[in-house]
Amino acid sequence: MIKGVGIDICQISRLHLKLANKILTDEEMTLMNRFKLEQRQISFLAGRFAAKEAIYKAINQVLPSLKLKDIVVLNDESNKPY
């Protein structure tokens, strides 16, 4: 049953790489660090933040102690997130 519908967006200019340690898992940090340009790393971080925030909002009532770093967002061989 769907109780609500929402959209998560992230203003990239508000993010800094310093936040990565609070948001990304070690595996996600490795993926982000593969990008050489800082702007591309921040774009990666913004995408992961938006995805994790959406998941967090959807299941926070069931798992109130959930943190963004507890959620892992990876990509399959087609580059689709899962």
PDB file of N, CA and C in Angstrom:
ATOM      1  N   MET A   1       0.839  -1.166   0.000  1.00  0.00           N
ATOM      2  CA  MET A   1       0.000   0.000   0.000  1.00  0.00           C
ATOM      3  C   MET A   1       0.893   1.242   0.000  1.00  0.00           C
ATOM      4  N   ILE A   2       0.620   2.152  -0.890  1.00  0.00           N
ATOM      5  CA  ILE A   2       1.362   3.400  -0.952  1.00  0.00           C
ATOM      6  C   ILE A   2       0.653   4.424  -0.082  1.00  0.00           C
ATOM      7  N   LYS A   3       1.370   4.956   0.899  1.00  0.00           N
ATOM      8  CA  LYS A   3       0.789   5.961   1.788  1.00  0.00           C
ATOM      9  C   LYS A   3       1.105   7.372   1.333  1.00  0.00           C
ATOM     10  N   GLY A   4       2.113   7.511   0.511  1.00  0.00           N
ATOM     11  CA  GLY A   4       2.492   8.837   0.047  1.00  0.00           C
ATOM     12  C   GLY A   4       3.467   8.728  -1.103  1.00  0.00           C
ATOM     13  N   VAL A   5       3.564   9.773  -1.842  1.00  0.00           N
ATOM     14  CA  VAL A   5       4.484   9.834  -2.967  1.00  0.00           C
ATOM     15  C   VAL A   5       5.330  11.081  -2.787  1.00  0.00           C
ATOM     16  N   GLY A   6       6.605  10.964  -3.077  1.00  0.00           N
ATOM     17  CA  GLY A   6       7.477  12.127  -2.929  1.00  0.00           C
ATOM     18  C   GLY A   6       8.590  12.092  -3.951  1.00  0.00           C
ATOM     19  N   ILE A   7       9.360  13.124  -3.940  1.00  0.00           N
ATOM     20  CA  ILE A   7      10.519  13.221  -4.818  1.00  0.00           C
ATOM     21  C   ILE A   7      11.677  13.773  -4.005  1.00  0.00           C
ATOM     22  N   ASP A   8      12.841  13.216  -4.210  1.00  0.00           N
ATOM     23  CA  ASP A   8      14.024  13.701  -3.510  1.00  0.00           C
ATOM     24  C   ASP A   8      14.973  14.320  -4.527  1.00  0.00           C
ATOM     25  N   ILE A   9      15.303  15.555  -4.309  1.00  0.00           N
ATOM     26  CA  ILE A   9      16.274  16.239  -5.141  1.00  0.00           C
ATOM     27  C   ILE A   9      17.367  16.780  -4.238  1.00  0.00           C
ATOM     28  N   CYS A  10      18.486  17.053  -4.826  1.00  0.00           N
ATOM     29  CA  CYS A  10      19.622  17.521  -4.038  1.00  0.00           C
ATOM     30  C   CYS A  10      20.286  18.670  -4.786  1.00  0.00           C
ATOM     31  N   GLN A  11      20.426  19.794  -4.137  1.00  0.00           N
ATOM     32  CA  GLN A  11      21.105  20.935  -4.739  1.00  0.00           C
ATOM     33  C   GLN A  11      22.610  20.695  -4.602  1.00  0.00           C
ATOM     34  N   ILE A  12      23.236  20.366  -5.715  1.00  0.00           N
ATOM     35  CA  ILE A  12      24.634  19.961  -5.713  1.00  0.00           C
ATOM     36  C   ILE A  12      25.536  21.014  -5.086  1.00  0.00           C
ATOM     37  N   SER A  13      25.245  22.268  -5.297  1.00  0.00           N
ATOM     38  CA  SER A  13      26.114  23.331  -4.774  1.00  0.00           C
ATOM     39  C   SER A  13      26.156  23.354  -3.245  1.00  0.00           C
ATOM     40  N   ARG A  14      25.219  22.688  -2.596  1.00  0.00           N
ATOM     41  CA  ARG A  14      25.193  22.670  -1.124  1.00  0.00           C
ATOM     42  C   ARG A  14      26.034  21.536  -0.547  1.00  0.00           C
ATOM     43  N   LEU A  15      26.497  20.621  -1.402  1.00  0.00           N
ATOM     44  CA  LEU A  15      27.275  19.474  -0.923  1.00  0.00           C
ATOM     45  C   LEU A  15      28.771  19.737  -1.030  1.00  0.00           C
ATOM     46  N   HIS A  16      29.508  19.147  -0.111  1.00  0.00           N
ATOM     47  CA  HIS A  16      30.961  19.223  -0.109  1.00  0.00           C
ATOM     48  C   HIS A  16      31.499  17.825   0.127  1.00  0.00           C
ATOM     49  N   LEU A  17      32.678  17.566  -0.371  1.00  0.00           N
ATOM     50  CA  LEU A  17      33.265  16.232  -0.218  1.00  0.00           C
ATOM     51  C   LEU A  17      33.473  15.844   1.240  1.00  0.00           C
ATOM     52  N   LYS A  18      33.518  16.818   2.134  1.00  0.00           N
ATOM     53  CA  LYS A  18      33.675  16.524   3.560  1.00  0.00           C
ATOM     54  C   LYS A  18      32.500  15.690   4.082  1.00  0.00           C
ATOM     55  N   LEU A  19      31.346  15.817   3.450  1.00  0.00           N
ATOM     56  CA  LEU A  19      30.153  15.072   3.880  1.00  0.00           C
ATOM     57  C   LEU A  19      30.200  13.607   3.473  1.00  0.00           C
ATOM     58  N   ALA A  20      31.079  13.262   2.558  1.00  0.00           N
ATOM     59  CA  ALA A  20      31.123  11.894   2.040  1.00  0.00           C
ATOM     60  C   ALA A  20      31.304  10.868   3.149  1.00  0.00           C
ATOM     61  N   ASN A  21      32.125  11.181   4.142  1.00  0.00           N
ATOM     62  CA  ASN A  21      32.364  10.224   5.231  1.00  0.00           C
ATOM     63  C   ASN A  21      31.121   9.955   6.058  1.00  0.00           C
ATOM     64  N   LYS A  22      30.169  10.881   6.067  1.00  0.00           N
ATOM     65  CA  LYS A  22      28.931  10.694   6.830  1.00  0.00           C
ATOM     66  C   LYS A  22      27.853   9.998   6.006  1.00  0.00           C
ATOM     67  N   ILE A  23      28.017   9.982   4.686  1.00  0.00           N
ATOM     68  CA  ILE A  23      26.972   9.483   3.796  1.00  0.00           C
ATOM     69  C   ILE A  23      27.339   8.150   3.146  1.00  0.00           C
ATOM     70  N   LEU A  24      28.579   8.030   2.686  1.00  0.00           N
ATOM     71  CA  LEU A  24      28.976   6.884   1.870  1.00  0.00           C
ATOM     72  C   LEU A  24      29.620   5.768   2.675  1.00  0.00           C
ATOM     73  N   THR A  25      29.381   4.532   2.227  1.00  0.00           N
ATOM     74  CA  THR A  25      30.079   3.375   2.785  1.00  0.00           C
ATOM     75  C   THR A  25      31.475   3.328   2.172  1.00  0.00           C
ATOM     76  N   ASP A  26      32.336   2.459   2.681  1.00  0.00           N
ATOM     77  CA  ASP A  26      33.690   2.331   2.140  1.00  0.00           C
ATOM     78  C   ASP A  26      33.655   1.960   0.661  1.00  0.00           C
ATOM     79  N   GLU A  27      32.759   1.061   0.301  1.00  0.00           N
ATOM     80  CA  GLU A  27      32.653   0.630  -1.098  1.00  0.00           C
ATOM     81  C   GLU A  27      32.217   1.790  -1.992  1.00  0.00           C
ATOM     82  N   GLU A  28      31.278   2.590  -1.525  1.00  0.00           N
ATOM     83  CA  GLU A  28      30.831   3.748  -2.290  1.00  0.00           C
ATOM     84  C   GLU A  28      31.923   4.814  -2.380  1.00  0.00           C
ATOM     85  N   MET A  29      32.702   4.971  -1.317  1.00  0.00           N
ATOM     86  CA  MET A  29      33.828   5.917  -1.337  1.00  0.00           C
ATOM     87  C   MET A  29      34.836   5.514  -2.412  1.00  0.00           C
ATOM     88  N   THR A  30      35.099   4.210  -2.516  1.00  0.00           N
ATOM     89  CA  THR A  30      36.017   3.719  -3.539  1.00  0.00           C
ATOM     90  C   THR A  30      35.502   4.065  -4.927  1.00  0.00           C
ATOM     91  N   LEU A  31      34.205   3.867  -5.143  1.00  0.00           N
ATOM     92  CA  LEU A  31      33.616   4.215  -6.440  1.00  0.00           C
ATOM     93  C   LEU A  31      33.728   5.712  -6.720  1.00  0.00           C
ATOM     94  N   MET A  32      33.435   6.532  -5.723  1.00  0.00           N
ATOM     95  CA  MET A  32      33.491   7.982  -5.904  1.00  0.00           C
ATOM     96  C   MET A  32      34.914   8.442  -6.211  1.00  0.00           C
ATOM     97  N   ASN A  33      35.887   7.856  -5.530  1.00  0.00           N
ATOM     98  CA  ASN A  33      37.274   8.277  -5.707  1.00  0.00           C
ATOM     99  C   ASN A  33      37.867   7.876  -7.050  1.00  0.00           C
ATOM    100  N   ARG A  34      37.158   7.057  -7.803  1.00  0.00           N
ATOM    101  CA  ARG A  34      37.618   6.714  -9.157  1.00  0.00           C
ATOM    102  C   ARG A  34      37.490   7.899 -10.103  1.00  0.00           C
ATOM    103  N   PHE A  35      36.624   8.829  -9.762  1.00  0.00           N
ATOM    104  CA  PHE A  35      36.454  10.021 -10.597  1.00  0.00           C
ATOM    105  C   PHE A  35      37.559  11.017 -10.262  1.00  0.00           C
ATOM    106  N   LYS A  36      38.181  11.552 -11.277  1.00  0.00           N
ATOM    107  CA  LYS A  36      39.305  12.463 -11.059  1.00  0.00           C
ATOM    108  C   LYS A  36      38.853  13.892 -10.765  1.00  0.00           C
ATOM    109  N   LEU A  37      37.781  14.329 -11.398  1.00  0.00           N
ATOM    110  CA  LEU A  37      37.302  15.697 -11.214  1.00  0.00           C
ATOM    111  C   LEU A  37      36.466  15.816  -9.940  1.00  0.00           C
ATOM    112  N   GLU A  38      36.764  16.822  -9.139  1.00  0.00           N
ATOM    113  CA  GLU A  38      36.030  17.038  -7.890  1.00  0.00           C
ATOM    114  C   GLU A  38      34.537  17.259  -8.149  1.00  0.00           C
ATOM    115  N   GLN A  39      34.200  17.980  -9.198  1.00  0.00           N
ATOM    116  CA  GLN A  39      32.789  18.237  -9.506  1.00  0.00           C
ATOM    117  C   GLN A  39      32.049  16.941  -9.804  1.00  0.00           C
ATOM    118  N   ARG A  40      32.724  15.990 -10.469  1.00  0.00           N
ATOM    119  CA  ARG A  40      32.099  14.693 -10.755  1.00  0.00           C
ATOM    120  C   ARG A  40      31.939  13.891  -9.467  1.00  0.00           C
ATOM    121  N   GLN A  41      32.903  13.989  -8.555  1.00  0.00           N
ATOM    122  CA  GLN A  41      32.788  13.320  -7.264  1.00  0.00           C
ATOM    123  C   GLN A  41      31.611  13.877  -6.468  1.00  0.00           C
ATOM    124  N   ILE A  42      31.448  15.174  -6.501  1.00  0.00           N
ATOM    125  CA  ILE A  42      30.330  15.802  -5.788  1.00  0.00           C
ATOM    126  C   ILE A  42      29.004  15.403  -6.422  1.00  0.00           C
ATOM    127  N   SER A  43      28.976  15.297  -7.747  1.00  0.00           N
ATOM    128  CA  SER A  43      27.767  14.844  -8.436  1.00  0.00           C
ATOM    129  C   SER A  43      27.416  13.414  -8.025  1.00  0.00           C
ATOM    130  N   PHE A  44      28.414  12.560  -7.929  1.00  0.00           N
ATOM    131  CA  PHE A  44      28.219  11.187  -7.458  1.00  0.00           C
ATOM    132  C   PHE A  44      27.656  11.191  -6.042  1.00  0.00           C
ATOM    133  N   LEU A  45      28.261  11.999  -5.180  1.00  0.00           N
ATOM    134  CA  LEU A  45      27.810  12.111  -3.793  1.00  0.00           C
ATOM    135  C   LEU A  45      26.359  12.583  -3.724  1.00  0.00           C
ATOM    136  N   ALA A  46      26.015  13.551  -4.543  1.00  0.00           N
ATOM    137  CA  ALA A  46      24.641  14.078  -4.558  1.00  0.00           C
ATOM    138  C   ALA A  46      23.640  12.994  -4.963  1.00  0.00           C
ATOM    139  N   GLY A  47      23.989  12.209  -5.946  1.00  0.00           N
ATOM    140  CA  GLY A  47      23.108  11.125  -6.379  1.00  0.00           C
ATOM    141  C   GLY A  47      22.900  10.089  -5.302  1.00  0.00           C
ATOM    142  N   ARG A  48      23.989   9.711  -4.636  1.00  0.00           N
ATOM    143  CA  ARG A  48      23.884   8.737  -3.554  1.00  0.00           C
ATOM    144  C   ARG A  48      23.096   9.312  -2.383  1.00  0.00           C
ATOM    145  N   PHE A  49      23.316  10.587  -2.077  1.00  0.00           N
ATOM    146  CA  PHE A  49      22.579  11.216  -0.985  1.00  0.00           C
ATOM    147  C   PHE A  49      21.080  11.209  -1.274  1.00  0.00           C
ATOM    148  N   ALA A  50      20.690  11.597  -2.481  1.00  0.00           N
ATOM    149  CA  ALA A  50      19.264  11.638  -2.837  1.00  0.00           C
ATOM    150  C   ALA A  50      18.640  10.242  -2.762  1.00  0.00           C
ATOM    151  N   ALA A  51      19.350   9.237  -3.261  1.00  0.00           N
ATOM    152  CA  ALA A  51      18.824   7.865  -3.222  1.00  0.00           C
ATOM    153  C   ALA A  51      18.681   7.373  -1.784  1.00  0.00           C
ATOM    154  N   LYS A  52      19.695   7.614  -0.981  1.00  0.00           N
ATOM    155  CA  LYS A  52      19.656   7.162   0.410  1.00  0.00           C
ATOM    156  C   LYS A  52      18.605   7.915   1.218  1.00  0.00           C
ATOM    157  N   GLU A  53      18.453   9.187   0.953  1.00  0.00           N
ATOM    158  CA  GLU A  53      17.442   9.983   1.658  1.00  0.00           C
ATOM    159  C   GLU A  53      16.040   9.465   1.345  1.00  0.00           C
ATOM    160  N   ALA A  54      15.805   9.077   0.099  1.00  0.00           N
ATOM    161  CA  ALA A  54      14.503   8.527  -0.281  1.00  0.00           C
ATOM    162  C   ALA A  54      14.247   7.204   0.444  1.00  0.00           C
ATOM    163  N   ILE A  55      15.255   6.344   0.481  1.00  0.00           N
ATOM    164  CA  ILE A  55      15.119   5.066   1.188  1.00  0.00           C
ATOM    165  C   ILE A  55      14.903   5.310   2.676  1.00  0.00           C
ATOM    166  N   TYR A  56      15.688   6.214   3.233  1.00  0.00           N
ATOM    167  CA  TYR A  56      15.580   6.545   4.654  1.00  0.00           C
ATOM    168  C   TYR A  56      14.165   7.003   5.008  1.00  0.00           C
ATOM    169  N   LYS A  57      13.623   7.906   4.206  1.00  0.00           N
ATOM    170  CA  LYS A  57      12.273   8.416   4.469  1.00  0.00           C
ATOM    171  C   LYS A  57      11.224   7.322   4.352  1.00  0.00           C
ATOM    172  N   ALA A  58      11.446   6.375   3.452  1.00  0.00           N
ATOM    173  CA  ALA A  58      10.470   5.313   3.228  1.00  0.00           C
ATOM    174  C   ALA A  58      10.443   4.296   4.362  1.00  0.00           C
ATOM    175  N   ILE A  59      11.584   4.018   4.987  1.00  0.00           N
ATOM    176  CA  ILE A  59      11.621   2.947   5.983  1.00  0.00           C
ATOM    177  C   ILE A  59      12.012   3.404   7.379  1.00  0.00           C
ATOM    178  N   ASN A  60      12.151   4.687   7.597  1.00  0.00           N
ATOM    179  CA  ASN A  60      12.591   5.189   8.896  1.00  0.00           C
ATOM    180  C   ASN A  60      11.639   4.831  10.033  1.00  0.00           C
ATOM    181  N   GLN A  61      10.359   4.767   9.777  1.00  0.00           N
ATOM    182  CA  GLN A  61       9.410   4.438  10.846  1.00  0.00           C
ATOM    183  C   GLN A  61       9.563   2.990  11.298  1.00  0.00           C
ATOM    184  N   VAL A  62      10.007   2.136  10.390  1.00  0.00           N
ATOM    185  CA  VAL A  62      10.224   0.727  10.730  1.00  0.00           C
ATOM    186  C   VAL A  62      11.586   0.542  11.401  1.00  0.00           C
ATOM    187  N   LEU A  63      12.577   1.289  10.930  1.00  0.00           N
ATOM    188  CA  LEU A  63      13.936   1.215  11.472  1.00  0.00           C
ATOM    189  C   LEU A  63      14.387   2.612  11.897  1.00  0.00           C
ATOM    190  N   PRO A  64      13.926   3.095  13.035  1.00  0.00           N
ATOM    191  CA  PRO A  64      14.222   4.474  13.434  1.00  0.00           C
ATOM    192  C   PRO A  64      15.702   4.768  13.688  1.00  0.00           C
ATOM    193  N   SER A  65      16.512   3.747  13.947  1.00  0.00           N
ATOM    194  CA  SER A  65      17.940   3.985  14.192  1.00  0.00           C
ATOM    195  C   SER A  65      18.765   3.954  12.908  1.00  0.00           C
ATOM    196  N   LEU A  66      18.108   3.813  11.779  1.00  0.00           N
ATOM    197  CA  LEU A  66      18.781   3.749  10.485  1.00  0.00           C
ATOM    198  C   LEU A  66      19.538   5.042  10.194  1.00  0.00           C
ATOM    199  N   LYS A  67      20.740   4.896   9.674  1.00  0.00           N
ATOM    200  CA  LYS A  67      21.562   6.038   9.277  1.00  0.00           C
ATOM    201  C   LYS A  67      21.860   5.928   7.782  1.00  0.00           C
ATOM    202  N   LEU A  68      22.162   7.056   7.149  1.00  0.00           N
ATOM    203  CA  LEU A  68      22.437   7.040   5.710  1.00  0.00           C
ATOM    204  C   LEU A  68      23.596   6.107   5.370  1.00  0.00           C
ATOM    205  N   LYS A  69      24.563   6.020   6.249  1.00  0.00           N
ATOM    206  CA  LYS A  69      25.725   5.169   5.995  1.00  0.00           C
ATOM    207  C   LYS A  69      25.383   3.679   6.103  1.00  0.00           C
ATOM    208  N   ASP A  70      24.215   3.352   6.663  1.00  0.00           N
ATOM    209  CA  ASP A  70      23.758   1.967   6.749  1.00  0.00           C
ATOM    210  C   ASP A  70      23.169   1.486   5.430  1.00  0.00           C
ATOM    211  N   ILE A  71      22.884   2.399   4.528  1.00  0.00           N
ATOM    212  CA  ILE A  71      22.269   2.086   3.242  1.00  0.00           C
ATOM    213  C   ILE A  71      23.360   2.082   2.176  1.00  0.00           C
ATOM    214  N   VAL A  72      23.381   1.041   1.352  1.00  0.00           N
ATOM    215  CA  VAL A  72      24.378   0.938   0.282  1.00  0.00           C
ATOM    216  C   VAL A  72      23.663   1.017  -1.062  1.00  0.00           C
ATOM    217  N   VAL A  73      24.102   1.924  -1.906  1.00  0.00           N
ATOM    218  CA  VAL A  73      23.558   2.053  -3.257  1.00  0.00           C
ATOM    219  C   VAL A  73      24.698   1.768  -4.230  1.00  0.00           C
ATOM    220  N   LEU A  74      24.559   0.694  -4.997  1.00  0.00           N
ATOM    221  CA  LEU A  74      25.571   0.304  -5.968  1.00  0.00           C
ATOM    222  C   LEU A  74      24.951   0.292  -7.360  1.00  0.00           C
ATOM    223  N   ASN A  75      25.738  -0.048  -8.359  1.00  0.00           N
ATOM    224  CA  ASN A  75      25.249  -0.124  -9.725  1.00  0.00           C
ATOM    225  C   ASN A  75      25.512  -1.519 -10.273  1.00  0.00           C
ATOM    226  N   ASP A  76      24.555  -2.044 -11.074  1.00  0.00           N
ATOM    227  CA  ASP A  76      24.762  -3.345 -11.690  1.00  0.00           C
ATOM    228  C   ASP A  76      25.603  -3.180 -12.961  1.00  0.00           C
ATOM    229  N   GLU A  77      25.758  -4.268 -13.704  1.00  0.00           N
ATOM    230  CA  GLU A  77      26.607  -4.233 -14.903  1.00  0.00           C
ATOM    231  C   GLU A  77      26.055  -3.319 -15.996  1.00  0.00           C
ATOM    232  N   SER A  78      24.755  -2.987 -15.914  1.00  0.00           N
ATOM    233  CA  SER A  78      24.143  -2.039 -16.856  1.00  0.00           C
ATOM    234  C   SER A  78      24.186  -0.610 -16.322  1.00  0.00           C
ATOM    235  N   ASN A  79      24.841  -0.437 -15.187  1.00  0.00           N
ATOM    236  CA  ASN A  79      24.994   0.853 -14.517  1.00  0.00           C
ATOM    237  C   ASN A  79      23.691   1.341 -13.859  1.00  0.00           C
ATOM    238  N   LYS A  80      22.729   0.432 -13.683  1.00  0.00           N
ATOM    239  CA  LYS A  80      21.485   0.781 -12.997  1.00  0.00           C
ATOM    240  C   LYS A  80      21.707   0.664 -11.499  1.00  0.00           C
ATOM    241  N   PRO A  81      21.239   1.644 -10.736  1.00  0.00           N
ATOM    242  CA  PRO A  81      21.413   1.559  -9.281  1.00  0.00           C
ATOM    243  C   PRO A  81      20.516   0.490  -8.660  1.00  0.00           C
ATOM    244  N   TYR A  82      21.045  -0.115  -7.610  1.00  0.00           N
ATOM    245  CA  TYR A  82      20.261  -1.063  -6.818  1.00  0.00           C
ATOM    246  C   TYR A  82      20.649  -0.941  -5.363  1.00  0.00           C
TER     247      TYR A  82
END
